[in-house]
C-alpha positions as MATLAB code, in Angstrom:
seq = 'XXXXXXXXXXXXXXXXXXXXXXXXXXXXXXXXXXXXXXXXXXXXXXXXXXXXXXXXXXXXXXXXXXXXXXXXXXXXXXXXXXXXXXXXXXXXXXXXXXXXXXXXXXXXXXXXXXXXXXXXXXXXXXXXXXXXXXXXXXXXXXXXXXXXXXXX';
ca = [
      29.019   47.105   23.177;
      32.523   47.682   22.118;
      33.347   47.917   18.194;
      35.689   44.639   18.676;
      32.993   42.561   20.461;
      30.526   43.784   17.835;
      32.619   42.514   14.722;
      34.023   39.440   16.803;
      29.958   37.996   17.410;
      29.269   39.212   13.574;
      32.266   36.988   12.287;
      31.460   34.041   14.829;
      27.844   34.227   13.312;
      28.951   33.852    9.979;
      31.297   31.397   10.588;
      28.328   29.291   12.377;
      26.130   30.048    9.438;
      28.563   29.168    6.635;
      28.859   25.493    8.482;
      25.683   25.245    9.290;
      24.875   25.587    5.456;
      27.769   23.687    4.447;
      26.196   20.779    5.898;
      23.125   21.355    4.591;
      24.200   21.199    0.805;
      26.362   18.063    2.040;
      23.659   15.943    3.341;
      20.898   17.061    1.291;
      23.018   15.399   -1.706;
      22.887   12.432   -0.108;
      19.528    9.719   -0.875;
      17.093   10.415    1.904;
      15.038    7.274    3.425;
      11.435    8.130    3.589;
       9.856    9.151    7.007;
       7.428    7.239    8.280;
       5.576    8.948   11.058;
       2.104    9.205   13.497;
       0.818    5.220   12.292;
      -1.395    3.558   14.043;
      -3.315    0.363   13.793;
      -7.157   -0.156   14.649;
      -8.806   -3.669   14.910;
     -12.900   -3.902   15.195;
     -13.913   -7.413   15.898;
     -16.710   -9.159   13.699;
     -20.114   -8.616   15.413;
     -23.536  -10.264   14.887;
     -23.239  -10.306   11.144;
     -20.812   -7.701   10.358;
     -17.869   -8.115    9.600;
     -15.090   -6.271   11.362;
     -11.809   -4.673   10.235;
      -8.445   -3.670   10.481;
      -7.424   -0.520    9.302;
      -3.332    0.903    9.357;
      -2.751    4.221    8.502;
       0.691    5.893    8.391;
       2.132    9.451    7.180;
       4.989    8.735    4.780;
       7.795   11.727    3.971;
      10.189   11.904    0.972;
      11.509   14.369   -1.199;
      11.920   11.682   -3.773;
       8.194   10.842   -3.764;
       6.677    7.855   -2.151;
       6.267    5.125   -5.130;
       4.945    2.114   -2.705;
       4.173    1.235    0.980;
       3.903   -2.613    1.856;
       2.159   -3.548    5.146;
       2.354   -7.108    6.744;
       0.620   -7.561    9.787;
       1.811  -10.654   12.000;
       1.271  -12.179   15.222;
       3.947  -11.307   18.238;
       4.084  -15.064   18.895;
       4.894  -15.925   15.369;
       8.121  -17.470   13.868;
       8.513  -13.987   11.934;
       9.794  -12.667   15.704;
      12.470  -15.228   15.171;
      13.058  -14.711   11.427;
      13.475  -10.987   11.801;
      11.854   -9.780    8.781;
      13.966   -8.035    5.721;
      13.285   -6.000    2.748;
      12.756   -8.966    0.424;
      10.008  -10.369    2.466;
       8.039   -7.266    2.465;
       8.410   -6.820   -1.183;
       5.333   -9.495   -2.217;
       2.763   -8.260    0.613;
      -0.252   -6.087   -0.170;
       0.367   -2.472   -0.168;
      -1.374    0.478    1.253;
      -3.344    3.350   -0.891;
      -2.243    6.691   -0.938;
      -2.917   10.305   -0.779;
      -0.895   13.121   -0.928;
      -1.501   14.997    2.036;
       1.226   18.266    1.872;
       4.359   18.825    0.862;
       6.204   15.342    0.676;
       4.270   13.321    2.596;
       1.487   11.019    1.585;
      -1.398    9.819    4.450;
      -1.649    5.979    3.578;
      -4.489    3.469    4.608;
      -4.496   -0.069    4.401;
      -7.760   -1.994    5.455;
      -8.275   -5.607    5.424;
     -11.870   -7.236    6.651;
     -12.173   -9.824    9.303;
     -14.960  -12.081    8.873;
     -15.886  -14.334   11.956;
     -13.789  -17.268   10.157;
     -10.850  -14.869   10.296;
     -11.516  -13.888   13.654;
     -11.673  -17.177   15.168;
      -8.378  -18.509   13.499;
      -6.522  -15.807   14.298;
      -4.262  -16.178   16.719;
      -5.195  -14.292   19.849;
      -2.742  -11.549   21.546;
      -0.629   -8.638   20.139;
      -0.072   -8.120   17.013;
       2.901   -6.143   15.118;
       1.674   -4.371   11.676;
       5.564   -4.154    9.392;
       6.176   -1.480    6.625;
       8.359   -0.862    4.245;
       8.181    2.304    2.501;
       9.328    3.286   -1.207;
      10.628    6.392   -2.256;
      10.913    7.014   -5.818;
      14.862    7.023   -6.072;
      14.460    3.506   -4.653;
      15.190    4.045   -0.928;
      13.787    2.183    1.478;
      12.487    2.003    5.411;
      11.528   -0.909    6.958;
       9.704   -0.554    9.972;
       8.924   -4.062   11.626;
       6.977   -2.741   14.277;
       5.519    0.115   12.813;
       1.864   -0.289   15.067;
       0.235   -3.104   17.431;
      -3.006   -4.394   17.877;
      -4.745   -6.968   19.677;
      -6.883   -9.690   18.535;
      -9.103  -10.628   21.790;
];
């Protein structure tokens, strides 16, 4: 390789580098919204005399720290499909424990019981599960969809 091609691919690699960290120092300035990531919803119908369950579990990432994580769980067929839920109705529902699990995520479970009652006056078909994470600076996500289920 030729002296000139060497210091050419040497200053293009710098140049690259110095905007790649520019960038970097730019954006990680900026508030972060936490990160929700792998949730999933599980629904075990009453049977005989026990009572069954629905469990939500997400993975929630911030560098801010999570402070809270409200889950709603709704029917497809609802009015909320029509309502399009926001930030201020999510911020009275039940929240979700949680446990740090590495780094700046927490693993967070929420689990409700379904008695027979609440079985048979729920209404039947999909189910969305919304969340709306916290980070400690005060971001937020809202994830209206976050996990289905279906009550059968």
């Amino acid at each position: 390789m030729s002296r000139r091609i060497a210091v050419l691919s040497v200053v293009a690699g710098v140049v690259a580098l110095g905007g790649a960290g520019a960038f970097a120092v730019a954006y990680a300035g900026e508030p972060q919204s936490p990160v929700l990531a792998h949730s999933t919803a599980r629904y075990v119908a009453p049977d005989g005399d026990r009572d069954g369950s629905l469990t939500f579990t997400t993975d929630v990432t911030s560098t801010e720290g999570v402070k809270k994580v409200n889950v709603l769980v709704w029917p497809a067929d609802s009015s909320f499909s029509d309502m399009h839920l926001t930030e201020k109705d999510m911020a009275a529902v039940e929240t979700a424990e949680c446990e740090p699990s590495g780094g700046d995520t927490v693993h967070c479970t929420y689990r409700v019981a379904f008695t027979r009652e609440d079985a048979e006056e729920a209404p039947r078909g999909v189910w969305h599960t919304a969340v709306l994470a916290t980070a400690g600076d005060g971001t937020t996500t809202l994830e209206t969809e976050a996990a289905d289920f279906t009550i059968g």
